[in-house]
PDB file of C-alpha atoms and ligand atoms in Angstrom:
ATOM      1  CA  MET A   1      92.354 116.339 115.828  1.00 58.00           C
ATOM      2  CA  LYS A   2      94.074 117.965 118.748  1.00 57.00           C
ATOM      3  CA  LYS A   3      98.000 118.216 118.798  1.00 68.00           C
ATOM      4  CA  SER A   4      98.335 116.287 122.097  1.00 88.00           C
ATOM      5  CA  LYS A   5     100.580 113.094 122.397  1.00 95.00           C
ATOM      6  CA  LYS A   6      99.453 110.394 119.893  1.00 97.00           C
ATOM      7  CA  LYS A   7      99.993 106.667 119.390  1.00 98.00           C
ATOM      8  CA  ILE A   8     101.548 106.450 115.755  1.00 98.00           C
ATOM      9  CA  VAL A   9     102.163 103.337 113.561  1.00 98.00           C
ATOM     10  CA  ILE A  10     104.651 103.903 110.672  1.00 98.00           C
ATOM     11  CA  THR A  11     104.607 101.325 107.852  1.00 98.00           C
ATOM     12  CA  GLY A  12     107.839 100.977 105.788  1.00 98.00           C
ATOM     13  CA  GLY A  13     109.857 101.984 108.966  1.00 97.00           C
ATOM     14  CA  SER A  14     113.007 100.047 107.514  1.00 97.00           C
ATOM     15  CA  GLY A  15     113.190 101.958 104.449  1.00 97.00           C
ATOM     16  CA  ARG A  16     115.158 104.822 103.428  1.00 97.00           C
ATOM     17  CA  PHE A  17     112.670 107.571 104.651  1.00 98.00           C
ATOM     18  CA  GLY A  18     111.375 105.384 107.667  1.00 98.00           C
ATOM     19  CA  SER A  19     114.920 105.305 108.955  1.00 97.00           C
ATOM     20  CA  GLN A  20     114.889 109.135 109.242  1.00 97.00           C
ATOM     21  CA  ILE A  21     111.548 108.930 111.119  1.00 98.00           C
ATOM     22  CA  LYS A  22     112.978 106.542 113.434  1.00 97.00           C
ATOM     23  CA  ASN A  23     115.914 109.010 114.359  1.00 96.00           C
ATOM     24  CA  PHE A  24     113.574 111.746 114.897  1.00 97.00           C
ATOM     25  CA  LYS A  25     112.754 112.524 118.564  1.00 96.00           C
ATOM     26  CA  THR A  26     109.088 113.059 119.190  1.00 97.00           C
ATOM     27  CA  LYS A  27     106.713 113.384 122.216  1.00 96.00           C
ATOM     28  CA  HIS A  28     104.395 110.783 120.291  1.00 98.00           C
ATOM     29  CA  SER A  29     104.466 107.049 120.933  1.00 98.00           C
ATOM     30  CA  THR A  30     105.935 105.535 117.556  1.00 98.00           C
ATOM     31  CA  TYR A  31     105.562 102.001 116.406  1.00 98.00           C
ATOM     32  CA  PHE A  32     107.752 100.484 113.354  1.00 98.00           C
ATOM     33  CA  PRO A  33     106.198  97.129 112.648  1.00 98.00           C
ATOM     34  CA  SER A  34     108.428  95.051 110.279  1.00 98.00           C
ATOM     35  CA  LYS A  35     107.063  93.617 107.086  1.00 97.00           C
ATOM     36  CA  LYS A  36     106.325  90.336 108.923  1.00 96.00           C
ATOM     37  CA  LYS A  37     104.265  91.912 111.494  1.00 97.00           C
ATOM     38  CA  LEU A  38     102.462  94.082 109.239  1.00 98.00           C
ATOM     39  CA  ASP A  39     102.217  92.940 105.675  1.00 98.00           C
ATOM     40  CA  ILE A  40     100.457  95.650 103.613  1.00 98.00           C
ATOM     41  CA  LEU A  41      99.373  92.700 101.226  1.00 98.00           C
ATOM     42  CA  ASN A  42      97.574  90.713 104.051  1.00 98.00           C
ATOM     43  CA  LEU A  43      94.312  92.377 105.247  1.00 98.00           C
ATOM     44  CA  ARG A  44      93.920  90.058 108.110  1.00 97.00           C
ATOM     45  CA  ASN A  45      97.432  90.801 109.349  1.00 97.00           C
ATOM     46  CA  ILE A  46      96.868  94.567 109.042  1.00 98.00           C
ATOM     47  CA  LYS A  47      93.693  94.290 111.029  1.00 98.00           C
ATOM     48  CA  ASN A  48      95.221  92.272 113.856  1.00 98.00           C
ATOM     49  CA  TYR A  49      98.305  94.318 114.300  1.00 98.00           C
ATOM     50  CA  LEU A  50      96.106  97.505 114.427  1.00 98.00           C
ATOM     51  CA  LYS A  51      93.538  96.165 116.707  1.00 98.00           C
ATOM     52  CA  LYS A  52      96.312  95.162 119.093  1.00 98.00           C
ATOM     53  CA  ILE A  53      98.176  98.561 118.977  1.00 98.00           C
ATOM     54  CA  LYS A  54      94.950 100.822 118.727  1.00 98.00           C
ATOM     55  CA  PRO A  55      96.887 103.946 117.022  1.00 98.00           C
ATOM     56  CA  ASP A  56      95.519 107.327 116.475  1.00 98.00           C
ATOM     57  CA  ILE A  57      97.326 107.764 113.427  1.00 98.00           C
ATOM     58  CA  LEU A  58      98.970 105.425 110.646  1.00 99.00           C
ATOM     59  CA  ILE A  59     101.822 106.927 108.445  1.00 98.00           C
ATOM     60  CA  HIS A  60     101.902 104.744 105.337  1.00 98.00           C
ATOM     61  CA  LEU A  61     105.358 104.633 103.732  1.00 98.00           C
ATOM     62  CA  ALA A  62     105.679 101.059 102.951  1.00 98.00           C
ATOM     63  CA  GLY A  63     105.610 100.072  99.185  1.00 98.00           C
ATOM     64  CA  LEU A  64     107.859  99.961  95.978  1.00 98.00           C
ATOM     65  CA  SER A  65     109.843 103.078  95.083  1.00 95.00           C
ATOM     66  CA  ARG A  66     113.106 102.469  93.352  1.00 92.00           C
ATOM     67  CA  PRO A  67     114.729 101.579  91.192  1.00 91.00           C
ATOM     68  CA  MET A  68     112.081 103.736  89.202  1.00 91.00           C
ATOM     69  CA  ASN A  69     112.087 101.395  86.130  1.00 93.00           C
ATOM     70  CA  VAL A  70     111.069  98.380  88.235  1.00 96.00           C
ATOM     71  CA  HIS A  71     107.706 100.001  87.667  1.00 97.00           C
ATOM     72  CA  GLU A  72     107.863  99.637  84.006  1.00 95.00           C
ATOM     73  CA  LYS A  73     109.246  96.016  84.162  1.00 96.00           C
ATOM     74  CA  ASN A  74     107.153  94.355  86.803  1.00 97.00           C
ATOM     75  CA  ILE A  75     103.796  96.052  86.931  1.00 98.00           C
ATOM     76  CA  ASN A  76     102.412  93.298  89.099  1.00 98.00           C
ATOM     77  CA  LYS A  77     104.641  94.348  91.978  1.00 98.00           C
ATOM     78  CA  SER A  78     104.050  97.953  91.516  1.00 98.00           C
ATOM     79  CA  ILE A  79     100.247  97.404  91.478  1.00 98.00           C
ATOM     80  CA  ASP A  80     100.433  95.117  94.563  1.00 98.00           C
ATOM     81  CA  LEU A  81     102.469  97.194  96.934  1.00 98.00           C
ATOM     82  CA  ASN A  82     101.600 100.646  95.648  1.00 98.00           C
ATOM     83  CA  ILE A  83      97.770 100.449  94.637  1.00 98.00           C
ATOM     84  CA  ILE A  84      96.492  97.372  96.594  1.00 98.00           C
ATOM     85  CA  GLY A  85      98.663  97.680  99.454  1.00 98.00           C
ATOM     86  CA  THR A  86      97.765 101.239 100.040  1.00 99.00           C
ATOM     87  CA  ALA A  87      94.057 100.341  99.583  1.00 98.00           C
ATOM     88  CA  ASN A  88      94.423  97.552 102.085  1.00 98.00           C
ATOM     89  CA  ILE A  89      95.821 100.058 104.697  1.00 99.00           C
ATOM     90  CA  THR A  90      92.854 102.658 103.780  1.00 99.00           C
ATOM     91  CA  LYS A  91      90.286 100.052 104.307  1.00 98.00           C
ATOM     92  CA  VAL A  92      91.623  98.928 107.761  1.00 98.00           C
ATOM     93  CA  CYS A  93      92.012 102.524 108.852  1.00 99.00           C
ATOM     94  CA  SER A  94      88.533 103.432 107.688  1.00 98.00           C
ATOM     95  CA  GLU A  95      87.208 100.507 109.751  1.00 98.00           C
ATOM     96  CA  GLN A  96      89.191 101.143 112.797  1.00 98.00           C
ATOM     97  CA  LYS A  97      88.818 104.873 112.447  1.00 98.00           C
ATOM     98  CA  ILE A  98      92.636 105.843 112.276  1.00 99.00           C
ATOM     99  CA  LYS A  99      93.874 108.898 110.801  1.00 98.00           C
ATOM    100  CA  LEU A 100      95.720 107.971 107.892  1.00 99.00           C
ATOM    101  CA  VAL A 101      98.779 109.936 106.582  1.00 99.00           C
ATOM    102  CA  TYR A 102     100.005 108.747 102.988  1.00 99.00           C
ATOM    103  CA  ILE A 103     103.252 109.633 101.637  1.00 98.00           C
ATOM    104  CA  SER A 104     102.849 110.467  97.857  1.00 98.00           C
ATOM    105  CA  THR A 105     105.328 112.128  95.240  1.00 98.00           C
ATOM    106  CA  ASN A 106     105.308 115.338  93.312  1.00 98.00           C
ATOM    107  CA  TYR A 107     105.812 113.044  90.117  1.00 97.00           C
ATOM    108  CA  VAL A 108     102.035 112.763  90.053  1.00 98.00           C
ATOM    109  CA  TYR A 109     101.933 116.278  88.465  1.00 98.00           C
ATOM    110  CA  PRO A 110     102.673 116.532  84.495  1.00 97.00           C
ATOM    111  CA  GLY A 111     106.108 117.636  85.177  1.00 97.00           C
ATOM    112  CA  THR A 112     106.139 120.106  82.292  1.00 96.00           C
ATOM    113  CA  LYS A 113     105.559 123.640  83.644  1.00 97.00           C
ATOM    114  CA  GLY A 114     106.316 123.459  87.083  1.00 98.00           C
ATOM    115  CA  ASN A 115     105.054 125.418  90.093  1.00 98.00           C
ATOM    116  CA  TYR A 116     102.261 122.950  90.690  1.00 98.00           C
ATOM    117  CA  LYS A 117      99.464 123.498  93.042  1.00 98.00           C
ATOM    118  CA  GLU A 118      97.523 120.911  95.147  1.00 98.00           C
ATOM    119  CA  THR A 119      94.501 121.563  92.951  1.00 98.00           C
ATOM    120  CA  ASP A 120      96.257 121.268  89.487  1.00 98.00           C
ATOM    121  CA  PRO A 121      95.452 118.414  87.189  1.00 98.00           C
ATOM    122  CA  LEU A 122      97.407 115.335  87.516  1.00 98.00           C
ATOM    123  CA  LYS A 123      99.123 113.412  84.630  1.00 97.00           C
ATOM    124  CA  PRO A 124     102.076 111.111  85.806  1.00 96.00           C
ATOM    125  CA  VAL A 125     104.973 110.466  83.189  1.00 93.00           C
ATOM    126  CA  ASN A 126     106.044 107.089  84.591  1.00 95.00           C
ATOM    127  CA  ASN A 127     104.457 104.008  86.069  1.00 97.00           C
ATOM    128  CA  TYR A 128     106.068 104.638  89.510  1.00 97.00           C
ATOM    129  CA  ALA A 129     103.945 107.950  89.647  1.00 98.00           C
ATOM    130  CA  TRP A 130     100.902 106.251  88.248  1.00 98.00           C
ATOM    131  CA  SER A 131     101.368 103.557  91.021  1.00 98.00           C
ATOM    132  CA  LYS A 132     101.385 106.262  93.700  1.00 98.00           C
ATOM    133  CA  LEU A 133      98.513 107.973  92.343  1.00 98.00           C
ATOM    134  CA  GLY A 134      96.558 104.812  92.386  1.00 98.00           C
ATOM    135  CA  GLY A 135      97.322 104.617  96.135  1.00 98.00           C
ATOM    136  CA  GLU A 136      96.283 108.397  96.402  1.00 98.00           C
ATOM    137  CA  ALA A 137      92.977 107.170  94.788  1.00 98.00           C
ATOM    138  CA  SER A 138      91.912 105.013  97.579  1.00 98.00           C
ATOM    139  CA  VAL A 139      93.252 107.365 100.193  1.00 98.00           C
ATOM    140  CA  GLN A 140      91.030 110.033  98.711  1.00 98.00           C
ATOM    141  CA  LEU A 141      87.847 107.756  99.476  1.00 98.00           C
ATOM    142  CA  TYR A 142      88.621 108.072 103.341  1.00 98.00           C
ATOM    143  CA  LYS A 143      88.082 111.575 104.445  1.00 98.00           C
ATOM    144  CA  ASN A 144      90.094 111.211 107.811  1.00 98.00           C
ATOM    145  CA  SER A 145      93.388 111.277 105.782  1.00 99.00           C
ATOM    146  CA  LEU A 146      96.174 113.663 104.619  1.00 99.00           C
ATOM    147  CA  ILE A 147      98.084 112.959 101.441  1.00 99.00           C
ATOM    148  CA  MET A 148     101.597 114.434 101.146  1.00 98.00           C
ATOM    149  CA  ARG A 149     103.061 115.061  97.837  1.00 98.00           C
ATOM    150  CA  VAL A 150     106.615 115.279  98.641  1.00 98.00           C
ATOM    151  CA  SER A 151     109.683 116.003  96.753  1.00 98.00           C
ATOM    152  CA  MET A 152     112.613 114.878  98.797  1.00 98.00           C
ATOM    153  CA  THR A 153     115.850 113.034  98.447  1.00 97.00           C
ATOM    154  CA  GLU A 154     118.600 111.605 100.748  1.00 95.00           C
ATOM    155  CA  LYS A 155     121.411 113.395 102.559  1.00 95.00           C
ATOM    156  CA  PRO A 156     124.077 113.284 101.548  1.00 92.00           C
ATOM    157  CA  PHE A 157     123.200 113.460  97.899  1.00 94.00           C
ATOM    158  CA  VAL A 158     123.679 109.947  96.517  1.00 91.00           C
ATOM    159  CA  HIS A 159     124.758 110.661  92.862  1.00 94.00           C
ATOM    160  CA  SER A 160     128.299 112.005  91.821  1.00 96.00           C
ATOM    161  CA  LYS A 161     126.293 113.780  88.736  1.00 96.00           C
ATOM    162  CA  ALA A 162     123.251 115.971  88.721  1.00 97.00           C
ATOM    163  CA  PHE A 163     120.916 117.110  86.057  1.00 96.00           C
ATOM    164  CA  ALA A 164     121.094 121.101  85.368  1.00 97.00           C
ATOM    165  CA  ASN A 165     118.099 121.078  83.136  1.00 96.00           C
ATOM    166  CA  VAL A 166     115.818 119.189  85.556  1.00 97.00           C
ATOM    167  CA  LYS A 167     113.823 121.123  87.829  1.00 98.00           C
ATOM    168  CA  THR A 168     112.073 119.914  91.073  1.00 98.00           C
ATOM    169  CA  SER A 169     111.551 120.941  94.870  1.00 98.00           C
ATOM    170  CA  PHE A 170     114.099 118.742  96.704  1.00 98.00           C
ATOM    171  CA  MET A 171     114.147 118.921 100.338  1.00 98.00           C
ATOM    172  CA  TYR A 172     116.399 116.443 102.242  1.00 98.00           C
ATOM    173  CA  HIS A 173     114.327 113.740 104.078  1.00 98.00           C
ATOM    174  CA  GLN A 174     115.634 114.853 107.567  1.00 97.00           C
ATOM    175  CA  ASP A 175     113.864 118.280 106.801  1.00 98.00           C
ATOM    176  CA  VAL A 176     110.714 116.614 105.664  1.00 98.00           C
ATOM    177  CA  VAL A 177     110.395 114.541 108.784  1.00 98.00           C
ATOM    178  CA  LYS A 178     110.422 117.625 110.878  1.00 98.00           C
ATOM    179  CA  ILE A 179     107.499 119.128 108.866  1.00 98.00           C
ATOM    180  CA  LEU A 180     105.626 115.739 108.812  1.00 98.00           C
ATOM    181  CA  PHE A 181     105.133 115.798 112.460  1.00 98.00           C
ATOM    182  CA  LYS A 182     103.841 119.404 112.402  1.00 97.00           C
ATOM    183  CA  LEU A 183     101.070 118.612 109.783  1.00 98.00           C
ATOM    184  CA  LEU A 184      99.705 115.207 111.368  1.00 97.00           C
ATOM    185  CA  HIS A 185      96.574 116.766 112.381  1.00 97.00           C
ATOM    186  CA  LYS A 186      95.673 118.478 108.802  1.00 98.00           C
ATOM    187  CA  LYS A 187      93.666 116.660 106.129  1.00 98.00           C
ATOM    188  CA  GLY A 188      93.398 116.744 102.534  1.00 98.00           C
ATOM    189  CA  VAL A 189      96.324 117.076  99.998  1.00 98.00           C
ATOM    190  CA  ILE A 190      99.546 119.266 100.561  1.00 98.00           C
ATOM    191  CA  ASN A 191     102.530 119.805  98.633  1.00 98.00           C
ATOM    192  CA  ILE A 192     106.116 119.429 100.758  1.00 98.00           C
ATOM    193  CA  GLY A 193     109.423 120.302  99.435  1.00 98.00           C
ATOM    194  CA  GLY A 194     111.953 123.085  99.374  1.00 98.00           C
ATOM    195  CA  LYS A 195     113.025 125.772  96.902  1.00 98.00           C
ATOM    196  CA  SER A 196     112.456 125.298  93.030  1.00 98.00           C
ATOM    197  CA  GLN A 197     115.718 124.579  91.319  1.00 98.00           C
ATOM    198  CA  ASN A 198     117.571 122.375  89.300  1.00 98.00           C
ATOM    199  CA  ILE A 199     119.021 119.322  90.737  1.00 98.00           C
ATOM    200  CA  TYR A 200     122.681 120.446  89.972  1.00 98.00           C
ATOM    201  CA  GLU A 201     121.982 123.701  91.872  1.00 97.00           C
ATOM    202  CA  PHE A 202     120.484 121.772  94.805  1.00 98.00           C
ATOM    203  CA  ALA A 203     123.078 119.063  95.247  1.00 97.00           C
ATOM    204  CA  LYS A 204     126.130 121.427  94.810  1.00 96.00           C
ATOM    205  CA  LYS A 205     125.364 123.185  97.973  1.00 95.00           C
ATOM    206  CA  GLU A 206     126.292 120.096 100.127  1.00 92.00           C
ATOM    207  CA  ASN A 207     128.893 118.801  97.409  1.00 91.00           C
ATOM    208  CA  LYS A 208     130.961 121.045  95.569  1.00 92.00           C
ATOM    209  CA  LYS A 209     132.430 118.171  93.589  1.00 94.00           C
ATOM    210  CA  VAL A 210     129.173 117.130  92.041  1.00 96.00           C
ATOM    211  CA  LYS A 211     129.376 117.065  87.988  1.00 97.00           C
ATOM    212  CA  LYS A 212     126.877 118.891  86.093  1.00 97.00           C
ATOM    213  CA  ILE A 213     125.124 116.953  83.432  1.00 96.00           C
ATOM    214  CA  TYR A 214     122.088 117.554  81.068  1.00 96.00           C
ATOM    215  CA  MET A 215     119.200 115.174  80.320  1.00 93.00           C
ATOM    216  CA  ARG A 216     119.065 114.863  76.579  1.00 90.00           C
ATOM    217  CA  LYS A 217     115.527 115.945  74.916  1.00 84.00           C
ATOM    218  CA  ASN A 218     115.102 112.330  73.470  1.00 80.00           C
ATOM    219  CA  SER A 219     116.025 110.671  76.661  1.00 80.00           C
ATOM    220  CA  GLN A 220     114.472 107.092  77.316  1.00 74.00           C
ATOM    221  CA  THR A 221     114.459 108.258  81.101  1.00 77.00           C
ATOM    222  CA  LYS A 222     110.886 108.832  82.238  1.00 83.00           C
ATOM    223  CA  MET A 223     111.433 111.532  84.520  1.00 88.00           C
ATOM    224  CA  PRO A 224     109.459 114.982  84.515  1.00 94.00           C
ATOM    225  CA  ARG A 225     111.561 117.937  83.355  1.00 95.00           C
ATOM    226  CA  ASP A 226     109.847 120.303  85.875  1.00 97.00           C
ATOM    227  CA  SER A 227     108.043 118.859  88.786  1.00 98.00           C
ATOM    228  CA  SER A 228     108.635 121.760  91.133  1.00 98.00           C
ATOM    229  CA  LEU A 229     105.948 122.725  93.718  1.00 98.00           C
ATOM    230  CA  ASN A 230     103.950 125.641  94.528  1.00 98.00           C
ATOM    231  CA  LEU A 231     104.324 125.749  98.423  1.00 98.00           C
ATOM    232  CA  THR A 232     101.931 128.366  99.430  1.00 98.00           C
ATOM    233  CA  LYS A 233      99.586 125.958 101.152  1.00 98.00           C
ATOM    234  CA  LEU A 234     102.492 124.715 103.180  1.00 98.00           C
ATOM    235  CA  LYS A 235     103.663 128.171 104.131  1.00 98.00           C
ATOM    236  CA  LYS A 236     100.280 128.923 105.344  1.00 98.00           C
ATOM    237  CA  TYR A 237     100.246 125.990 107.799  1.00 97.00           C
ATOM    238  CA  LEU A 238     103.860 126.384 109.011  1.00 95.00           C
TER     239      LEU A 238
HETATM  240  N1  NAP B   1     112.732 108.333  98.738  1.00 80.30           N
HETATM  241  C1  NAP B   1     112.100 109.586  98.143  1.00 80.30           C
HETATM  242  O1  NAP B   1     112.932 110.276  97.788  1.00 80.30           O
HETATM  243  C2  NAP B   1     110.719 109.455  97.925  1.00 80.30           C
HETATM  244  C3  NAP B   1     110.294 110.780  97.495  1.00 80.30           C
HETATM  245  C4  NAP B   1     108.727 111.097  97.507  1.00 80.30           C
HETATM  246  C5  NAP B   1     107.834 109.988  97.904  1.00 80.30           C
HETATM  247  N2  NAP B   1     108.428 108.893  98.477  1.00 80.30           N
HETATM  248  C6  NAP B   1     107.696 107.768  99.112  1.00 80.30           C
HETATM  249  O2  NAP B   1     108.053 107.688 100.368  1.00 80.30           O
HETATM  250  C7  NAP B   1     107.824 106.094 100.740  1.00 80.30           C
HETATM  251  C8  NAP B   1     108.996 105.867 101.347  1.00 80.30           C
HETATM  252  O3  NAP B   1     110.009 105.661 100.346  1.00 80.30           O
HETATM  253  P1  NAP B   1     111.565 105.089 100.656  1.00 80.30           P
HETATM  254  O4  NAP B   1     112.400 105.551  99.613  1.00 80.30           O
HETATM  255  O5  NAP B   1     111.774 105.188 101.895  1.00 80.30           O
HETATM  256  O6  NAP B   1     111.398 103.622 100.197  1.00 80.30           O
HETATM  257  P2  NAP B   1     112.052 102.282 100.451  1.00 80.30           P
HETATM  258  O7  NAP B   1     113.413 102.516 101.092  1.00 80.30           O
HETATM  259  O8  NAP B   1     111.965 101.483  99.314  1.00 80.30           O
HETATM  260  O9  NAP B   1     111.243 101.458 101.784  1.00 80.30           O
HETATM  261  C9  NAP B   1     110.198 100.658 101.400  1.00 80.30           C
HETATM  262  C10 NAP B   1     109.654 100.193 102.590  1.00 80.30           C
HETATM  263  O10 NAP B   1     108.528  99.298 102.393  1.00 80.30           O
HETATM  264  C11 NAP B   1     108.613  98.267 103.137  1.00 80.30           C
HETATM  265  N3  NAP B   1     107.511  97.118 102.456  1.00 80.30           N
HETATM  266  C12 NAP B   1     107.910  96.499 101.359  1.00 80.30           C
HETATM  267  N4  NAP B   1     107.026  95.483 101.044  1.00 80.30           N
HETATM  268  C13 NAP B   1     106.067  95.616 102.336  1.00 80.30           C
HETATM  269  C14 NAP B   1     104.992  94.799 102.739  1.00 80.30           C
HETATM  270  N5  NAP B   1     104.305  93.838 101.748  1.00 80.30           N
HETATM  271  N6  NAP B   1     104.342  95.060 103.777  1.00 80.30           N
HETATM  272  C15 NAP B   1     105.005  95.973 104.662  1.00 80.30           C
HETATM  273  N7  NAP B   1     106.053  96.773 104.461  1.00 80.30           N
HETATM  274  C16 NAP B   1     106.652  96.503 103.017  1.00 80.30           C
HETATM  275  C17 NAP B   1     110.209  97.916 102.921  1.00 80.30           C
HETATM  276  O11 NAP B   1     110.422  96.841 104.098  1.00 80.30           O
HETATM  277  P3  NAP B   1     111.550  95.789 103.840  1.00 80.30           P
HETATM  278  O12 NAP B   1     112.672  96.777 104.048  1.00 80.30           O
HETATM  279  O13 NAP B   1     111.469  94.853 104.824  1.00 80.30           O
HETATM  280  O14 NAP B   1     111.315  95.105 102.434  1.00 80.30           O
HETATM  281  C18 NAP B   1     110.578  99.310 103.304  1.00 80.30           C
HETATM  282  O15 NAP B   1     110.548  99.485 104.784  1.00 80.30           O
HETATM  283  C19 NAP B   1     107.386 105.483  99.557  1.00 80.30           C
HETATM  284  O16 NAP B   1     105.913 105.494  99.699  1.00 80.30           O
HETATM  285  C20 NAP B   1     107.578 106.381  98.338  1.00 80.30           C
HETATM  286  O17 NAP B   1     106.800 106.237  97.265  1.00 80.30           O
HETATM  287  C21 NAP B   1     109.819 108.615  98.711  1.00 80.30           C
END
């Protein structure tokens, strides 16, 4: 795929990350259909909308993310939005030959040793990550696709406290958007994020007042302790 001007449809444009894409200036023509115009649970609706717009690329953000424990409490919603919704999008992109870019998460890795490469085995620690991995499974069947496993968060950092014993590769949404637009022509799987560090170290750079806390060993919170990413592939691409 050439790096020329493209028509791009973005699902989930009203969400946290989608709003940052809306703010980003790009040479491409971007479309942000509302849930009513493009409901990922309604195949006919997806088909009709995409037939009308005829995009070159679809960036799929729509789904269920937070609060994280909603995926443990309401598995129907999680399965519908993140697995079936993504499968619906994949089917239509494949039928209409639209390049599909799927935003997944670094939480699909086991989250124990960190420094995860794209080829490492996957084993989510919570239902949110399983639902995202379920989405990835359908996207993998369609070869004209790119799966981005992203470690990101909002700027400013939303919490007043941050874990000093939980490591990840956070990058702010605004910085992920810039990378996303540089990689649209790529295919396969790619990790996206920033420096590997604990969440407290990351957060305090922007907010000196953030309080240091520790996740207890026997904590009920199903959160990977070290989901940091190996970014060798990303660095090669940029
Ligand atoms: N936020 C992060 O830090 C993070 C990290 C890694 C990966 N991700 C992934 O990035 C994506 C975006 O995350 P986010 O935090 O921006 O999510 P979000 O704020 O929860 O937004 C979800 C979006 O999905 C839309 N949506 C819900 N049901 C829909 C349906 N049936 N049809 C069409 N659209 C529907 C929502 O529309 P309404 O507002 O109209 O309901 C909203 O625009 C998600 O796939 C998430 O898993 C996020």
